[in-house]
Amino acid sequence: MKALTKMLCLVDGEHYLPVTQEAIDTLNNIEHIDIAGAVFIGGTEKLRDDSEESYSEKLGIPVQFAKDKDIPYDIIVDMIREYDIDTVFDLSDEPILDYPKRFKIACKVLNEGISYEGPDFKFDATSQYDIMEKPSITILGTGKRIGKTAVSGFVSRLIDKNGYEPCVIAMGRGGPEDPEIVHGEKLKINAEFLLEQSEKGVHAASDHWEDALMSRILTIGCRRCGGGMAGEVFLTNMKKGARLANEVDSKFAIFEGSGAAIPPIKTNRKIALIGANQPIENLTTYFGPYRVGLGDLVILTMCEEPMCDDEKLKKIEEFVADVNPDATVISTVFRPKPLDNIEGKKVLFATTAPEDVKDKLVDYLEENYGCEVIGTTAHLSNRPLLREDMAKYMDDADVMLTELKAAAVDVATKDAIAHGLEVVYCDNIPVAINDSYPDLSESVIKLVDSAIDDFNKSS
């Protein structure tokens, strides 16, 4: 038997009351729908009586009014919670609601885990399957190339070092047909090993391989295709991956998003990553606020010029504080960390970082690891340009230092080994931009402990 859908309607005074009444009755007469209340969100053109009591009596349902001229976003959320609403249905229209206001309503509604719909649209919160039998967190992001895998590696290494025994479940656009376990804690994962996997047809630069290499813990690789506006995926085998995570020898699970797609698994806490290099309107409008609102810990990445100046960073931080005031917020930059010794060697460095920050990364490598960077390429995701750049410097280099991204194995590793170069892989470490922010490591441990407490209370 189909469950009853409890619906909250958004109405306005630009509609004549009998018209609004007929629309509500029409919805109420649909099988399995129960109109539990309405929010009057503005408009006075056809409004003769503006009392909540009068409208509640005439419509036959509880009605709350906007207290001022602004859209009553908070009242909508309060009504959702008070009446245990499943769907918000919009019976309003221009000029009361324009596109930006509707997106803002959508974000508020989806953050409550329910649907927002109208005559020709419907937005659903991302699927969250209740599968996990151990405490877990999600790492999600506002886009691609903002450092989710780097942060996942940082988090997993940190909590593994502190005895939490984690595993990572990652989904990627190049992931395996069946969820794949990689024993990063057991395998000797090096350039030759990854090249061998690549030649077997494995996407050896997929996120779960990077997680296994960088963190040396058990990882589970999944695939996904498609990403909706709010982060839903069209196809993924991550549910199978989650069930595998319940069975493997670990005590804590980390689910890693892909691009702006959100893992469809219910977890106890979430880390939301914001790429400060992204256009600010992508964060503050559309479904940016929805993703930001999901985070218990919000980490801003790439918070340095030319990707992000002080004025832009201030705007993003103020936006996060407004949308998600209870979250811990830390602004960071990434810095490279070679996994093997490169001291005294001439290095060719391949990265996905923008060309504009190349000099900062080169200076950091030379100052901290005693090497000489004789050439760089920012074209790991463009195979022809990567080959062109490598050809310029390989005769003078001792080491190919590369992030494990995109063409790092099938081009960077393969061509470097063929040319007689040593291959060293490079991690990226998030570092707070100054001491005014909460300690990143302490914040992660606090979040993990909170996730464990939440899991124990709900078990």
XYZ file of C-alpha atoms in Angstrom:
459
model
C 0.000 0.000 0.000
C 1.387 3.402 -1.003
C 2.320 5.632 1.933
C 0.479 8.894 2.531
C 2.362 11.974 1.329
C 2.071 14.902 3.708
C 2.275 18.086 1.652
C 2.905 21.729 2.488
C 1.655 24.277 -0.060
C 3.200 27.665 -0.809
C 0.515 30.222 -1.734
C 0.399 33.952 -2.457
C -2.027 36.880 -2.496
C -1.668 37.419 -6.233
C -4.161 34.554 -6.628
C -7.844 35.016 -5.786
C -8.601 32.928 -2.698
C -11.231 30.654 -4.348
C -8.643 29.814 -7.036
C -6.071 28.882 -4.397
C -8.760 26.882 -2.582
C -9.604 24.930 -5.749
C -5.919 24.148 -6.362
C -5.476 22.868 -2.805
C -8.656 20.792 -3.077
C -7.419 19.348 -6.364
C -4.177 18.237 -4.707
C -6.017 16.955 -1.652
C -8.244 14.811 -3.831
C -5.275 13.002 -5.333
C -4.974 9.599 -3.739
C -2.291 9.300 -1.050
C -1.830 13.101 -0.713
C -2.728 14.958 2.483
C -2.362 18.756 2.530
C -1.070 19.379 6.044
C -0.630 23.150 5.851
C 0.204 26.215 3.791
C 2.626 29.128 3.975
C 1.474 32.467 2.624
C 4.698 33.786 1.125
C 3.609 37.272 0.022
C 1.524 39.313 -2.394
C -1.510 41.476 -1.633
C -3.204 42.249 -4.965
C -6.161 39.904 -4.386
C -5.856 39.671 -0.617
C -8.883 40.967 1.343
C -8.052 39.481 4.737
C -4.513 38.961 5.937
C -5.131 37.079 9.187
C -3.718 33.575 9.638
C -6.878 32.528 11.490
C -9.137 33.656 8.645
C -7.081 31.907 5.961
C -6.750 28.754 8.046
C -10.517 28.660 8.443
C -11.240 29.333 4.755
C -8.671 26.844 3.424
C -9.364 24.264 6.110
C -5.665 23.773 6.935
C -3.099 25.483 9.202
C -1.732 28.630 7.480
C 1.234 30.795 8.472
C 1.973 34.233 7.011
C 5.205 35.970 6.162
C 6.037 38.409 8.937
C 7.618 40.997 6.596
C 8.199 41.585 2.896
C 10.890 38.915 2.571
C 10.134 35.342 1.565
C 9.561 33.431 4.857
C 12.200 30.750 4.335
C 12.468 30.017 8.062
C 8.688 29.617 8.387
C 8.719 27.091 5.549
C 11.384 25.066 7.373
C 9.521 25.357 10.702
C 6.287 24.101 9.098
C 8.151 21.187 7.475
C 9.445 20.100 10.853
C 6.254 20.767 12.824
C 3.983 18.812 10.492
C 6.492 16.151 9.370
C 6.133 17.203 5.730
C 7.212 14.924 2.857
C 6.803 17.358 -0.075
C 6.549 21.114 -0.515
C 4.305 22.043 -3.457
C 4.577 25.546 -4.909
C 1.267 27.147 -5.918
C 2.809 30.617 -6.121
C 4.168 32.383 -9.203
C 5.799 35.554 -10.481
C 6.146 38.241 -9.257
C 6.288 36.794 -5.739
C 8.802 34.084 -6.596
C 11.501 34.511 -9.234
C 14.139 31.940 -10.199
C 16.729 32.848 -7.511
C 14.089 32.752 -4.757
C 12.803 29.392 -5.943
C 16.314 27.962 -5.931
C 16.780 29.284 -2.397
C 13.527 27.612 -1.322
C 14.659 24.418 -3.060
C 17.930 24.417 -1.107
C 16.125 24.950 2.209
C 13.631 22.185 1.442
C 16.195 19.693 0.151
C 18.356 20.278 3.232
C 15.386 18.919 5.184
C 15.662 15.752 3.109
C 12.344 16.163 1.256
C 11.093 17.168 -2.219
C 10.224 20.576 -3.647
C 7.921 20.617 -6.662
C 5.547 22.710 -8.707
C 3.444 22.504 -11.872
C 6.394 21.690 -14.160
C 9.335 20.922 -11.892
C 10.410 18.603 -9.116
C 13.634 18.573 -7.117
C 14.457 15.720 -4.771
C 17.047 15.520 -2.044
C 19.792 13.083 -3.001
C 19.146 9.434 -2.194
C 20.497 8.374 1.176
C 20.263 4.602 1.553
C 20.376 3.397 5.141
C 22.875 0.560 4.740
C 25.793 1.120 7.074
C 26.422 -1.135 10.055
C 29.383 0.877 11.301
C 29.921 4.616 11.894
C 30.641 6.621 8.771
C 31.108 10.060 7.238
C 30.643 11.521 3.758
C 33.074 13.835 1.974
C 31.202 15.799 -0.690
C 32.121 18.760 -2.829
C 30.799 21.694 -4.815
C 32.590 20.627 -8.002
C 35.418 18.738 -9.677
C 39.128 19.341 -9.067
C 38.643 20.989 -5.682
C 40.530 18.373 -3.637
C 38.053 15.766 -2.393
C 40.504 12.881 -2.798
C 43.294 14.888 -1.180
C 41.098 15.721 1.807
C 39.861 12.131 1.954
C 43.467 10.959 2.062
C 44.298 13.454 4.801
C 41.268 12.404 6.862
C 41.828 8.667 6.436
C 45.552 8.847 7.290
C 44.834 11.003 10.325
C 42.149 8.803 11.820
C 44.008 5.598 10.923
C 47.026 6.936 12.782
C 44.739 7.603 15.751
C 43.415 4.038 15.858
C 39.994 4.397 14.169
C 40.753 1.722 11.517
C 38.970 3.336 8.545
C 38.220 2.215 5.019
C 37.381 4.495 2.084
C 34.602 3.916 -0.440
C 35.049 6.100 -3.517
C 32.929 6.464 -6.647
C 34.386 7.732 -9.892
C 33.549 8.116 -13.556
C 36.226 5.513 -14.327
C 35.383 3.113 -11.510
C 35.034 -0.672 -11.857
C 31.924 -2.552 -12.985
C 31.815 -4.389 -9.658
C 33.019 -2.725 -6.450
C 36.736 -3.417 -6.148
C 38.631 -3.885 -2.909
C 42.206 -2.599 -2.949
C 44.254 -3.554 0.098
C 46.345 -0.436 0.354
C 47.535 -1.611 3.752
C 48.998 -4.801 2.221
C 49.876 -4.210 -1.438
C 53.147 -2.674 -2.529
C 51.619 0.001 -4.734
C 54.304 1.685 -6.827
C 54.718 2.983 -10.375
C 55.418 -0.434 -11.881
C 52.418 -1.984 -10.128
C 50.025 0.755 -11.294
C 51.390 0.602 -14.839
C 50.775 -3.154 -14.858
C 47.177 -2.542 -13.733
C 46.723 0.099 -16.425
C 47.951 -2.252 -19.125
C 45.320 -4.776 -17.962
C 42.659 -2.191 -18.734
C 42.202 -0.919 -15.158
C 41.796 2.825 -14.664
C 44.752 2.871 -12.294
C 44.470 6.604 -11.580
C 40.898 6.180 -10.320
C 40.178 7.746 -6.956
C 40.203 4.503 -4.962
C 43.682 3.649 -6.247
C 44.861 7.115 -5.263
C 43.286 6.660 -1.824
C 44.998 3.278 -1.409
C 48.372 4.646 -2.494
C 48.285 7.859 -0.467
C 46.703 6.486 2.702
C 47.833 2.841 2.717
C 44.437 1.675 3.928
C 41.750 -0.580 2.492
C 39.723 1.141 -0.223
C 36.653 0.120 -2.197
C 36.284 1.478 -5.720
C 32.848 2.115 -7.227
C 31.623 3.760 -10.412
C 29.030 6.364 -11.220
C 27.573 8.015 -14.304
C 25.728 11.293 -14.455
C 25.246 13.985 -11.860
C 22.015 15.855 -11.214
C 21.678 19.484 -10.234
C 21.417 18.579 -6.554
C 24.025 15.804 -6.700
C 21.987 12.671 -7.493
C 23.729 10.127 -9.727
C 22.027 8.241 -12.546
C 24.015 5.026 -12.165
C 26.276 3.809 -9.403
C 27.241 0.574 -7.676
C 28.025 2.360 -4.415
C 25.195 0.555 -2.594
C 27.095 -2.674 -3.273
C 30.268 -0.917 -2.162
C 28.604 0.100 1.095
C 27.561 -3.474 1.780
C 31.155 -4.573 1.152
C 32.309 -1.902 3.597
C 30.110 -3.516 6.252
C 31.909 -6.826 5.711
C 35.570 -5.764 5.507
C 37.940 -5.593 8.442
C 37.504 -1.933 9.367
C 35.691 -0.041 12.110
C 34.856 3.227 10.332
C 33.829 4.137 6.762
C 34.557 7.234 4.674
C 32.385 7.778 1.594
C 33.994 10.000 -1.023
C 31.961 11.977 -3.544
C 32.793 12.509 -7.207
C 32.708 15.950 -8.797
C 29.582 17.606 -7.414
C 27.806 14.233 -7.120
C 26.956 13.153 -3.574
C 27.378 9.556 -2.347
C 23.871 8.039 -2.042
C 24.595 6.461 1.336
C 23.260 7.695 4.668
C 26.148 8.502 6.996
C 26.464 9.968 10.473
C 28.301 13.180 9.599
C 29.424 15.075 6.499
C 32.406 17.145 5.371
C 31.524 19.645 2.641
C 34.343 20.958 0.450
C 34.086 24.323 -1.278
C 36.481 25.174 -4.080
C 37.297 28.840 -3.535
C 38.556 28.863 -7.133
C 35.012 28.348 -8.420
C 32.818 31.224 -9.641
C 31.176 32.566 -6.514
C 27.701 32.389 -8.055
C 28.118 28.597 -8.375
C 28.445 28.454 -4.588
C 25.918 31.070 -3.496
C 23.119 30.319 -5.977
C 21.438 27.340 -7.657
C 22.184 24.248 -5.510
C 25.441 25.506 -4.025
C 23.699 26.414 -0.736
C 22.188 22.922 -0.556
C 25.592 21.241 -0.673
C 27.147 23.732 1.741
C 24.239 23.257 4.128
C 24.916 19.523 4.368
C 28.355 19.940 5.955
C 29.026 19.529 9.674
C 32.594 20.538 8.827
C 33.101 22.871 5.855
C 36.587 23.046 4.324
C 37.361 25.771 1.803
C 40.170 24.759 -0.539
C 42.486 26.707 -2.882
C 42.167 29.871 -0.811
C 45.038 31.775 -2.387
C 45.610 34.182 -5.242
C 45.085 34.160 -8.149
C 42.339 31.576 -7.576
C 40.793 33.474 -4.688
C 41.634 36.907 -3.284
C 40.887 38.146 0.240
C 37.660 39.877 -0.781
C 36.245 36.763 -2.449
C 37.288 34.565 0.479
C 35.531 36.904 2.907
C 32.334 36.747 0.840
C 32.430 32.942 0.737
C 33.038 32.645 4.473
C 30.195 35.083 5.231
C 27.924 33.112 2.910
C 28.781 29.823 4.653
C 28.163 31.377 8.073
C 24.740 32.551 6.891
C 23.697 29.274 5.234
C 25.233 26.872 7.750
C 25.898 28.742 11.011
C 26.497 25.597 13.082
C 29.296 24.228 10.881
C 33.001 24.470 11.660
C 34.642 26.354 8.755
C 38.340 26.175 7.838
C 39.972 27.867 4.826
C 42.943 25.997 3.368
C 45.489 25.674 0.591
C 47.050 22.489 -0.786
C 50.766 21.820 -0.673
C 52.586 18.899 -2.384
C 54.076 15.994 -0.432
C 56.205 13.467 -2.367
C 55.741 9.901 -1.157
C 59.450 9.055 -1.633
C 62.728 10.894 -1.117
C 63.569 13.362 -3.921
C 66.357 15.243 -2.139
C 69.155 16.330 -4.454
C 67.300 15.224 -7.586
C 66.212 17.061 -10.714
C 62.442 16.858 -10.865
C 59.815 17.080 -13.580
C 56.577 17.896 -11.754
C 53.112 17.044 -13.130
C 50.029 18.459 -11.426
C 46.368 19.304 -11.964
C 46.852 22.605 -10.133
C 46.263 25.737 -12.226
C 49.239 27.187 -14.053
C 48.877 30.341 -11.959
C 49.986 28.644 -8.718
C 52.824 26.652 -10.283
C 55.589 28.871 -8.897
C 54.268 28.565 -5.325
C 54.259 24.779 -5.547
C 57.725 24.689 -7.089
C 59.122 26.939 -4.348
C 57.474 24.761 -1.691
C 58.966 21.557 -3.137
C 62.446 22.996 -3.449
C 62.419 24.580 0.030
C 60.958 21.590 1.870
C 62.314 18.589 -0.040
C 65.738 19.727 -1.233
C 65.133 19.065 -4.917
C 65.526 21.120 -8.090
C 62.349 21.387 -10.181
C 63.609 21.713 -13.762
C 60.179 21.558 -15.429
C 56.472 21.470 -14.735
C 53.237 20.571 -16.491
C 49.690 21.393 -15.445
C 48.221 19.137 -18.144
C 47.640 15.834 -16.373
C 44.090 15.828 -17.709
C 45.138 16.576 -21.310
C 47.189 13.704 -22.719
C 48.548 15.384 -25.900
C 49.668 18.503 -24.016
C 51.089 16.371 -21.202
C 53.278 14.479 -23.671
C 54.431 17.735 -25.240
C 55.413 19.175 -21.857
C 57.200 16.012 -20.745
C 59.215 15.873 -23.941
C 60.684 19.298 -23.160
C 62.229 18.251 -19.851
C 62.723 14.470 -19.638
C 66.297 14.511 -20.927
C 67.325 16.749 -18.002
C 65.255 15.129 -15.230
C 66.034 12.365 -12.740
C 62.524 11.991 -11.370
C 58.973 12.231 -12.672
C 56.973 13.593 -9.714
C 53.263 13.331 -10.411
C 49.917 13.443 -8.710
C 47.876 10.290 -9.250
C 45.219 11.899 -11.446
C 43.832 11.518 -14.969
C 46.742 10.456 -17.248
C 49.268 10.016 -14.433
C 49.675 6.280 -15.092
C 49.011 5.619 -18.780
C 51.041 8.642 -19.926
C 53.183 10.230 -17.185
C 54.289 6.992 -15.531
C 54.543 4.929 -18.719
C 56.538 7.490 -20.709
C 58.794 8.379 -17.757
C 59.729 4.738 -17.088
C 60.348 4.181 -20.789
C 62.715 7.158 -20.705
C 64.593 5.768 -17.694
C 63.229 8.164 -15.079
C 62.320 7.259 -11.532
C 58.614 7.846 -10.851
C 57.491 9.283 -7.513
C 53.875 9.999 -6.715
C 52.802 13.132 -4.923
C 50.084 13.744 -2.362
C 48.427 17.094 -1.677
C 48.051 18.179 1.945
C 45.389 20.681 3.091
C 46.890 23.404 5.270
C 44.921 26.156 7.032
C 45.818 29.558 5.591
C 46.545 30.999 9.051
C 46.246 30.289 12.793
C 42.904 32.069 13.211
C 40.981 28.971 12.104
C 40.229 25.901 14.228
C 42.915 23.228 14.034
C 42.120 21.033 11.022
C 43.279 17.751 12.567
C 41.442 18.386 15.826
C 38.289 19.346 13.907
C 38.389 16.110 11.909
C 38.868 13.970 15.023
C 35.999 15.812 16.727
C 33.763 15.142 13.712
C 34.685 11.447 13.642
C 33.993 11.096 17.370
C 30.636 12.803 16.834
C 29.825 10.368 14.023
C 30.639 7.421 16.282
C 28.450 8.843 19.060
C 25.585 9.346 16.613
C 25.932 5.805 15.300
C 25.962 4.327 18.826
C 22.858 6.293 19.825
C 20.904 5.166 16.766
C 21.983 1.516 16.962
